[in-house]
Coordinates of C-alpha atoms in Angstrom, one line a residue:
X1 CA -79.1 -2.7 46.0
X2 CA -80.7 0.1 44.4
X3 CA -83.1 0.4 46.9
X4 CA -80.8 0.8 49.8
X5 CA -78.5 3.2 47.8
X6 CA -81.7 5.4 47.9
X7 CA -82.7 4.6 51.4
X8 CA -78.7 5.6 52.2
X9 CA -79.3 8.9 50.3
X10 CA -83.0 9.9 52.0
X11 CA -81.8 8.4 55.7
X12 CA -78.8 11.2 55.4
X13 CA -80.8 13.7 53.9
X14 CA -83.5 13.3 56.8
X15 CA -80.5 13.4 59.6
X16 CA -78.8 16.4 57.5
X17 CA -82.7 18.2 57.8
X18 CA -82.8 17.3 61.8
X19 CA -79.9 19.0 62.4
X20 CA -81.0 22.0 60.3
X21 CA -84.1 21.9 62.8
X22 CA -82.3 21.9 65.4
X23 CA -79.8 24.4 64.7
X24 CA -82.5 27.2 63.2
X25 CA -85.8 27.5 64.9
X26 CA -87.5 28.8 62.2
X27 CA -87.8 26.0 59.4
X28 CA -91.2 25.3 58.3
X29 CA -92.8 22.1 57.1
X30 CA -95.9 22.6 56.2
X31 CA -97.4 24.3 53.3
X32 CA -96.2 27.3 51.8
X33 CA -99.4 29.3 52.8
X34 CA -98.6 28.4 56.3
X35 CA -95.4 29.9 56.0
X36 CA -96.0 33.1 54.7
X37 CA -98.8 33.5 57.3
X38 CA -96.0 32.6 60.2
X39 CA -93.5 35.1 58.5
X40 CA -96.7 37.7 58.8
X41 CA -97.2 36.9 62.4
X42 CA -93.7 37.1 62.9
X43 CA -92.6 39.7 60.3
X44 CA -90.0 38.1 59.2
X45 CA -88.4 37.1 55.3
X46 CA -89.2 33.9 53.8
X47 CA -86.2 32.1 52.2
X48 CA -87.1 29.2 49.9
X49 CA -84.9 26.9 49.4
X50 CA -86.0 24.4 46.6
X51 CA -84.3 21.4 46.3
X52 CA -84.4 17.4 45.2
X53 CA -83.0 14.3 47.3
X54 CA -79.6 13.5 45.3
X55 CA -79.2 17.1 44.9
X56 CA -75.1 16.9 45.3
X57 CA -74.8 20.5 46.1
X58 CA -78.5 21.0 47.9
X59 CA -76.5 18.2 50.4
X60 CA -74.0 20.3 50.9
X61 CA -75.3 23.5 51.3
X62 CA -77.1 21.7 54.4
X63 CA -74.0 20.2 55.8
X64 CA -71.4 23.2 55.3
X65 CA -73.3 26.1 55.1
X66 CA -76.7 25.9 56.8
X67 CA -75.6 24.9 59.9
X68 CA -72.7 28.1 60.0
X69 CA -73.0 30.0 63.3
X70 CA -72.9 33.2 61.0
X71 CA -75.8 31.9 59.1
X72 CA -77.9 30.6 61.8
X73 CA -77.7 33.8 63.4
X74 CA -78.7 35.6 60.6
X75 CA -81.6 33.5 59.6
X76 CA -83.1 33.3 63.5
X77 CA -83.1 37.1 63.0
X78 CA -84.8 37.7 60.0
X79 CA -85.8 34.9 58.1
X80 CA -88.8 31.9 58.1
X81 CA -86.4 29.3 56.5
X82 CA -89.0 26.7 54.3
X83 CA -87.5 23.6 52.5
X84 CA -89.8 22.6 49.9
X85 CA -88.4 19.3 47.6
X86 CA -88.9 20.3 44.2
X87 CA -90.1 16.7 42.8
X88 CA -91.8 15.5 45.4
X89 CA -94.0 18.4 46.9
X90 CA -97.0 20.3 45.1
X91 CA -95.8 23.8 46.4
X92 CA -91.9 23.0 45.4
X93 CA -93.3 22.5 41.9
X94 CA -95.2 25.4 42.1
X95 CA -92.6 27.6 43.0
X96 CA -90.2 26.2 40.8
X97 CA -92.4 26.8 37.9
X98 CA -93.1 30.4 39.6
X99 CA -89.1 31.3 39.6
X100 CA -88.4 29.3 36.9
X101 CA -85.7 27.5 38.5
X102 CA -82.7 27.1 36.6
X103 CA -80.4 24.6 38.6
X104 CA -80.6 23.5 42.5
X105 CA -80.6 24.7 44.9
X106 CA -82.4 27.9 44.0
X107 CA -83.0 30.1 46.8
X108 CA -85.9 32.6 46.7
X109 CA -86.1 35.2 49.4
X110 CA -89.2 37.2 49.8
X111 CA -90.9 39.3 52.4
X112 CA -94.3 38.7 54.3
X113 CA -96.7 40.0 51.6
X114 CA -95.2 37.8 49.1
X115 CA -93.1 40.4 47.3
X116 CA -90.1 39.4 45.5
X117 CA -86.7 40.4 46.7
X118 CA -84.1 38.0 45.1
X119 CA -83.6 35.1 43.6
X120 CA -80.2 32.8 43.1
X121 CA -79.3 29.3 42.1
X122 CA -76.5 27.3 43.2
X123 CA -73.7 26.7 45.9
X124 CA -73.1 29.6 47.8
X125 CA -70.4 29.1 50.3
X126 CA -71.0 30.8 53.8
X127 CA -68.7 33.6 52.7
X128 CA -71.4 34.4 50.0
X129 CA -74.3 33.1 51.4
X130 CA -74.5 35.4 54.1
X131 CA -74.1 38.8 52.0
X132 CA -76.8 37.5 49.8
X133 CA -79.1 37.1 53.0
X134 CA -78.2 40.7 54.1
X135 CA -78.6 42.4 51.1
X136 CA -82.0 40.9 50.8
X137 CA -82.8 42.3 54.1
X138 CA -81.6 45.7 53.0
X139 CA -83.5 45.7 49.4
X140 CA -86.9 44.7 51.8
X141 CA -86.6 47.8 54.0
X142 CA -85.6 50.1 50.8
X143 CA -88.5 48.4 49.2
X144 CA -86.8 47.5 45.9
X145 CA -88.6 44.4 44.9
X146 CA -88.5 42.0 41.7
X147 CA -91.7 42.1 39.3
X148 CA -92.6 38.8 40.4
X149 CA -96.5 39.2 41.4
X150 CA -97.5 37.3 44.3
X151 CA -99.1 34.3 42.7
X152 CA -98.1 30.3 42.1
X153 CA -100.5 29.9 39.4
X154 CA -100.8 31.8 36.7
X155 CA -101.5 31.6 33.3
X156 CA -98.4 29.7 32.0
X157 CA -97.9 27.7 28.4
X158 CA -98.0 24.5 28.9
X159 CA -94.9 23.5 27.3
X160 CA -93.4 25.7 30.3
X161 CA -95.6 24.9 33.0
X162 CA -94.7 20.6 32.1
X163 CA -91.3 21.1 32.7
X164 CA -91.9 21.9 36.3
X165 CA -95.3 20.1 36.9
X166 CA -95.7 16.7 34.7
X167 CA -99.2 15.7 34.0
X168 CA -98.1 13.1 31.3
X169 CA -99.1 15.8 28.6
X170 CA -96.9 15.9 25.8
X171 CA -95.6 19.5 24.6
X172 CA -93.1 20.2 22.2
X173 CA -90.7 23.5 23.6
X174 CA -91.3 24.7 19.9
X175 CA -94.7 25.7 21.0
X176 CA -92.9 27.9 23.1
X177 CA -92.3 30.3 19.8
X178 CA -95.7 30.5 18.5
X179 CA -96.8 31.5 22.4
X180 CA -94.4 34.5 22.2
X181 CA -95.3 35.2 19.1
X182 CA -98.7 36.4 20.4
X183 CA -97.8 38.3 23.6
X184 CA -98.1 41.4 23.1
X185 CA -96.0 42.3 26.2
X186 CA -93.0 40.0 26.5
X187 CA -92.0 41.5 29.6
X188 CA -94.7 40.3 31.8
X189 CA -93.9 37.5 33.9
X190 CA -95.1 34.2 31.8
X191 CA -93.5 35.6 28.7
X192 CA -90.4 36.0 30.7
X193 CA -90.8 32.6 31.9
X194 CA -91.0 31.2 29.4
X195 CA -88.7 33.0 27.2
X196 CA -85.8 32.0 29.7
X197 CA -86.0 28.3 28.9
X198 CA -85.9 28.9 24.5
X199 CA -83.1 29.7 22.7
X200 CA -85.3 31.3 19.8
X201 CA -82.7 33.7 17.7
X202 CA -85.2 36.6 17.8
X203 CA -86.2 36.4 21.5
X204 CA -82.3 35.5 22.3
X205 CA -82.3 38.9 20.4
X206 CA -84.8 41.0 22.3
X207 CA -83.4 39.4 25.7
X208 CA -79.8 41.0 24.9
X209 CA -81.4 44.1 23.6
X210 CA -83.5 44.6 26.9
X211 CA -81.4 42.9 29.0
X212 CA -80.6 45.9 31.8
X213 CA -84.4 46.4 31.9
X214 CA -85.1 42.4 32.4
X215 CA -82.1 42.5 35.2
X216 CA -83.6 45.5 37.4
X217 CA -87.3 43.8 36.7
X218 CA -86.4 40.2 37.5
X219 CA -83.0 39.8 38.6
X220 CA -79.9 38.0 36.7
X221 CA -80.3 34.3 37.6
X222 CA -82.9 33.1 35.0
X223 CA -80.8 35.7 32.9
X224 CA -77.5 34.0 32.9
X225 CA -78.2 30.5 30.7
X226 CA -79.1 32.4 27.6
X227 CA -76.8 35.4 28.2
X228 CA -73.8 32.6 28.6
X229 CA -74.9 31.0 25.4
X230 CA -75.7 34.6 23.1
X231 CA -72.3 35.8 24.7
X232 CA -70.2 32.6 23.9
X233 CA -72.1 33.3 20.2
X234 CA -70.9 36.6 19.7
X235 CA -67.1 36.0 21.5
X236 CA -66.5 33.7 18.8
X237 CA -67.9 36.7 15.7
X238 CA -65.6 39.4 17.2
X239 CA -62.7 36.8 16.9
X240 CA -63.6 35.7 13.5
X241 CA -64.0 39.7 12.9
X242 CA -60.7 40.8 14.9
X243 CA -63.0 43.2 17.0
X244 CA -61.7 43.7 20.0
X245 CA -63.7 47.1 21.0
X246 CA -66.9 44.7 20.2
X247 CA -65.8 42.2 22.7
X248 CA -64.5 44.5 25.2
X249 CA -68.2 46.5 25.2
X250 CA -70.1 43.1 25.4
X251 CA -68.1 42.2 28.4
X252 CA -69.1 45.6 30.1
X253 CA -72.9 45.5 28.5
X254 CA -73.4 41.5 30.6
X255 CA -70.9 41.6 33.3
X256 CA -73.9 43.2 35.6
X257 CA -75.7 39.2 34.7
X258 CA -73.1 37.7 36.9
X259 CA -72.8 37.6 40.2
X260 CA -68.7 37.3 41.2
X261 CA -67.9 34.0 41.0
X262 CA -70.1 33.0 37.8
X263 CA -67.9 35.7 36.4
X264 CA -64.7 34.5 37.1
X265 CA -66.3 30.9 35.7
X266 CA -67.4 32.3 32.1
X267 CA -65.1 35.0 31.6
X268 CA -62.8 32.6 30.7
X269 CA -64.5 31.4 28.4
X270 CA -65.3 34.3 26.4
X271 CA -62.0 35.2 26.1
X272 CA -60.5 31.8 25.0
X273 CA -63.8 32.0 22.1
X274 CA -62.4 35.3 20.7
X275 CA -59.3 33.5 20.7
X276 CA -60.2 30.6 19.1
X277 CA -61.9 32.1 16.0
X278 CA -59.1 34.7 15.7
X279 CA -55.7 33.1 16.6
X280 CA -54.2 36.4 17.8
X281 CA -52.3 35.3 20.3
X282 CA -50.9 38.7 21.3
X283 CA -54.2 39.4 22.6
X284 CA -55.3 36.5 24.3
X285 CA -52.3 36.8 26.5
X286 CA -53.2 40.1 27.2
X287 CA -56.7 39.7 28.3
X288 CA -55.6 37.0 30.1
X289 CA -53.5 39.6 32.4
X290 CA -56.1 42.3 31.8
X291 CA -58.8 40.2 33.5
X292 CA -56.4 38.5 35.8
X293 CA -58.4 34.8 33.8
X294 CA -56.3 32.1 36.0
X295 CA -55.4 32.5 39.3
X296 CA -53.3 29.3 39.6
X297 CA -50.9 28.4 37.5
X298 CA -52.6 25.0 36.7
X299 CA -55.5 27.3 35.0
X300 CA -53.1 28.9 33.6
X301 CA -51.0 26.0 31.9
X302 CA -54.3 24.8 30.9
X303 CA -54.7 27.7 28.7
X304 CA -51.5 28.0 27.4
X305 CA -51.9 24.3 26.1
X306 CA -53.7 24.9 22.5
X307 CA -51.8 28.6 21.9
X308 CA -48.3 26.8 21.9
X309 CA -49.8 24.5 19.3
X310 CA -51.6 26.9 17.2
X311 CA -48.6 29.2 17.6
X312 CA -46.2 26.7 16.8
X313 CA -44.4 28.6 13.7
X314 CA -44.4 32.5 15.7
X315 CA -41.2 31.9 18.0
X316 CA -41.8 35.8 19.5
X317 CA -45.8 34.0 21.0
X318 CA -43.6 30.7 22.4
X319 CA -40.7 32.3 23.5
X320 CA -43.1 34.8 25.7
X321 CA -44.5 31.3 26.9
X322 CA -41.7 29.6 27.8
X323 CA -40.3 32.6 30.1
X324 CA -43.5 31.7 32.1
X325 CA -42.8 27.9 32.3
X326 CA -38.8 28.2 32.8
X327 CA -40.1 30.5 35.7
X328 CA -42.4 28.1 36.9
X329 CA -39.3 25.0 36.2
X330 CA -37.0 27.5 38.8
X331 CA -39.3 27.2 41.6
X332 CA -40.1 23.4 41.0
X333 CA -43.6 23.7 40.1
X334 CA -43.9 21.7 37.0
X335 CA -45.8 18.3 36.4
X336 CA -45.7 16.1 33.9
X337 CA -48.2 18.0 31.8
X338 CA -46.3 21.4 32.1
X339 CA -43.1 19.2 31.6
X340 CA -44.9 18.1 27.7
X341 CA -45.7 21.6 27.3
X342 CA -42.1 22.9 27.9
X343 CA -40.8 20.4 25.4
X344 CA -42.7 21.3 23.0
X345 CA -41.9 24.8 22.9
X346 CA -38.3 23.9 23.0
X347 CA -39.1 22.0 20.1
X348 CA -41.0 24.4 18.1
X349 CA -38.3 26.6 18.8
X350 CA -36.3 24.1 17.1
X351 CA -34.0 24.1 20.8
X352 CA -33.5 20.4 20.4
X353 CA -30.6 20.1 22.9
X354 CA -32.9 21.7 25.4
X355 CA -35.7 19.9 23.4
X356 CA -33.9 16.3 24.1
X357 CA -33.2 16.8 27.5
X358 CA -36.6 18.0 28.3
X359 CA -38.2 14.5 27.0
X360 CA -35.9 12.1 29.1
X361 CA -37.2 13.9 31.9
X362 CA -40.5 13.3 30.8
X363 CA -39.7 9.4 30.3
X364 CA -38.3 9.2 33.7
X365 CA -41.6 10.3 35.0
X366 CA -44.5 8.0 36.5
X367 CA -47.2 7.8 33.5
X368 CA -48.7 4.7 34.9
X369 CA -51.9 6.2 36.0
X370 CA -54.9 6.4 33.8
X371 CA -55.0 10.0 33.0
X372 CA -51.7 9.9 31.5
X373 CA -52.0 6.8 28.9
X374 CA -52.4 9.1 26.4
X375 CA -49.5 11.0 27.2
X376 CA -46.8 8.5 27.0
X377 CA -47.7 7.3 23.3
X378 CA -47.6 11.3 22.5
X379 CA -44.5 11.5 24.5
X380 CA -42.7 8.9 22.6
X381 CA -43.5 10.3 19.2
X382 CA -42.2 13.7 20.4
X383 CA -39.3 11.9 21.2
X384 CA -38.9 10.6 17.5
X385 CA -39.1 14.2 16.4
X386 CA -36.9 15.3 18.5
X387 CA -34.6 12.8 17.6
X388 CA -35.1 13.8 13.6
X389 CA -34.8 17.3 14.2
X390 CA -37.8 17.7 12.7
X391 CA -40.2 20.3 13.8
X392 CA -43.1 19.7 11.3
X393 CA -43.0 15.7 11.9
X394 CA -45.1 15.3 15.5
X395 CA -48.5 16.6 15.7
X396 CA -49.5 17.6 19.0
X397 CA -52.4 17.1 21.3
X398 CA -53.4 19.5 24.0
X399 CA -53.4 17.5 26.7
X400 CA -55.2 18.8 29.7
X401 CA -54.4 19.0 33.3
X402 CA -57.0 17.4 35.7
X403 CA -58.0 20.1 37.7
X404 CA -60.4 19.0 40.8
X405 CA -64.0 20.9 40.7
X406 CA -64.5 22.9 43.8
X407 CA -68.4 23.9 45.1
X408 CA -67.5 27.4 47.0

């Protein structure tokens, strides 16, 4: 069975890569020196696409985007398009090691001689994708280039170099420390290297520190993982601290890490940290509207869930809450998760009549699928509250709403 699930997954991938041929010219299949001396002959961009069979989104970057008349066209104008399978191929493990490649697909674009012009990991829907290949061509006729030199090997650790290039060596990523311990310039291209896979506090440290120098000399993308985590650190600190300013300034200092839609992924999250550690609702729910956080009201329901339960005692925080949900109730967009979430503000709020009639509509509901088992048994013990009038007696959970990932 196994073996035919994998002959499934490499049969689609190879039809997925003929009709890549077919629609773009350009795609070469040799070796990556061949490449770079076709994009010569041609004077053209190389865009390297490294990626791995069972790659979920690598699959459909090939079947949704790729093939996109509006990408075509802008790859048979400018670009030698090489696919190079980062597990199976020599030169896709070199140039993963050489880029440092953070998830996949990671797309490298660079011109003839080899220089550097961008890099980017991920789905990129055609709306995206297409910008990203323009402003590439734009940076390669201003000349602004990444400090990337033109070589696949050089001198890297070893603890770095195995995670891109096994050779049954065993290295511990704490050697990582001792090697940046002795560099005596961390900005050069293995120390960056391998400074973007560690999460060492004082190289963390110096990353933040330097971190619009290390953007302008190598791009965001190997950037982002350790800026996420050091920001998601330090969110949490402010809130703990009630500084605002501190967190407002941070978000200005890393916003330039992210492209768009990585931003409107974390921010989130750093906001809901500072909230976490300091409670102050008041704020929350004006970030929330100051960064415009959830643009559906599912995201936003989502994040109301643990603030009506921390907030359970300060009737001025639920009852600025509940005008959203009654407003959501008029237009008959609740579900049975904003239909919890309404009772229990009218319960906190000590509203029982409101409180009671709000839980029969809840009981009246379908809970038989799987996501909700959880909610009737909370449910019912909401109901017994209710029932007592007692608004210290039920201890909620905050119950999420499934929300269904999206690639683009």
């Amino acid at each position: 069975m196994k073996k035919n699930i994998f002959y499934m997954v490499t049969t689609c991938c190879g039809l997925l890569l003929s009709c890549l041929l077919h629609a773009q010219e350009k795609i070469v299949q040799g070796t990556y020196a061949e490449c770079q001396a076709l994009a010569k002959k041609e004077n053209k961009l190389i865009l390297i696409d490294l990626y791995f069979v069972g790659c979920m989104p690598c699959a459909e970057m090939d079947k949704q985007v790729f093939p996109d008349p509006a990408v075509v066209s802008e790859l048979k104008a400018n670009y030698i398009l090489y696919k190079t399978d980062v597990m199976k191929e020599i030169d896709g493990k070199r140039l993963a090691r050489k880029y440092g490649a953070p998830g996949f697909p990671t797309y490298v674009i660079v011109n003839p001689d080899g220089k550097t012009l961008l890099t980017e990991s991920g789905f990129f829907g055609v709306d995206r994708f297409v910008p990203f290949l323009k402003e590439a061509v734009q940076r390669s006729k201003s000349e602004l280039f990444l400090a990337f030199n033109n070589s696949l090997d050089n001198n890297y650790p070893a603890a770095y170099s195995e995670r891109f290039i096994k050779t049954g060596e065993k290295h511990d990523f704490a050697e990582l420390e001792g090697y940046l311990d002795q560099q005596k310039d961390l900005f050069c291209e293995a120390a960056f290297l391998a400074n973007s896979v560690t999460s060492f506090p004082k190289y963390n440290d110096w990353v933040y520190t330097h971190l619009p120098q290390l953007i302008k000399m190598y791009g965001s993308n190997l950037l982002r993982n350790k800026i996420s985590a050091i920001a998601s650190k330090k969110s949490k600190q402010y809130g703990s601290a009630q500084q605002l300013d501190s967190l407002e300034s941070m978000l200005t200092y890393i916003r330039p890490t992210f492209n768009d839609k990585l931003w409107d992924t974390f921010l989130p999250t750093f906001i809901s940290n500072y909230y976490t550690s300091s409670k102050d609702a008041n704020t929350y729910l004006k970030l929330i509207t100051q960064f415009n956080l959830y643009t559906t009201w599912d995201l936003r329901s989502n994040a109301f869930g643990q603030v009506i339960i921390d907030q359970a005692k300060e009737p001025k925080i639920l009852n600025k809450i509940l005008a959203e949900y009654q407003q959501q109730q008029s237009i008959g967009q609740l579900d049975v998760i904003d239909n919890y979430r309404l009772t229990l503000l009218y319960y906190y709020l000590k509203d029982f009549k409101n409180a009671t009639k709000s839980v029969q509509t809840l009981l009246k509901a379908d809970l038989s699928s799987s996501n909700h088992s959880t909610l009737k048994k909370e449910i019912l013990a909401l109901k017994d509250a209710i029932d007592k009038k007692n608004p210290d007696l039920f201890q909620a959970k905050d119950i999420k709403k499934i929300i269904p990932f999206k690639l683009s």
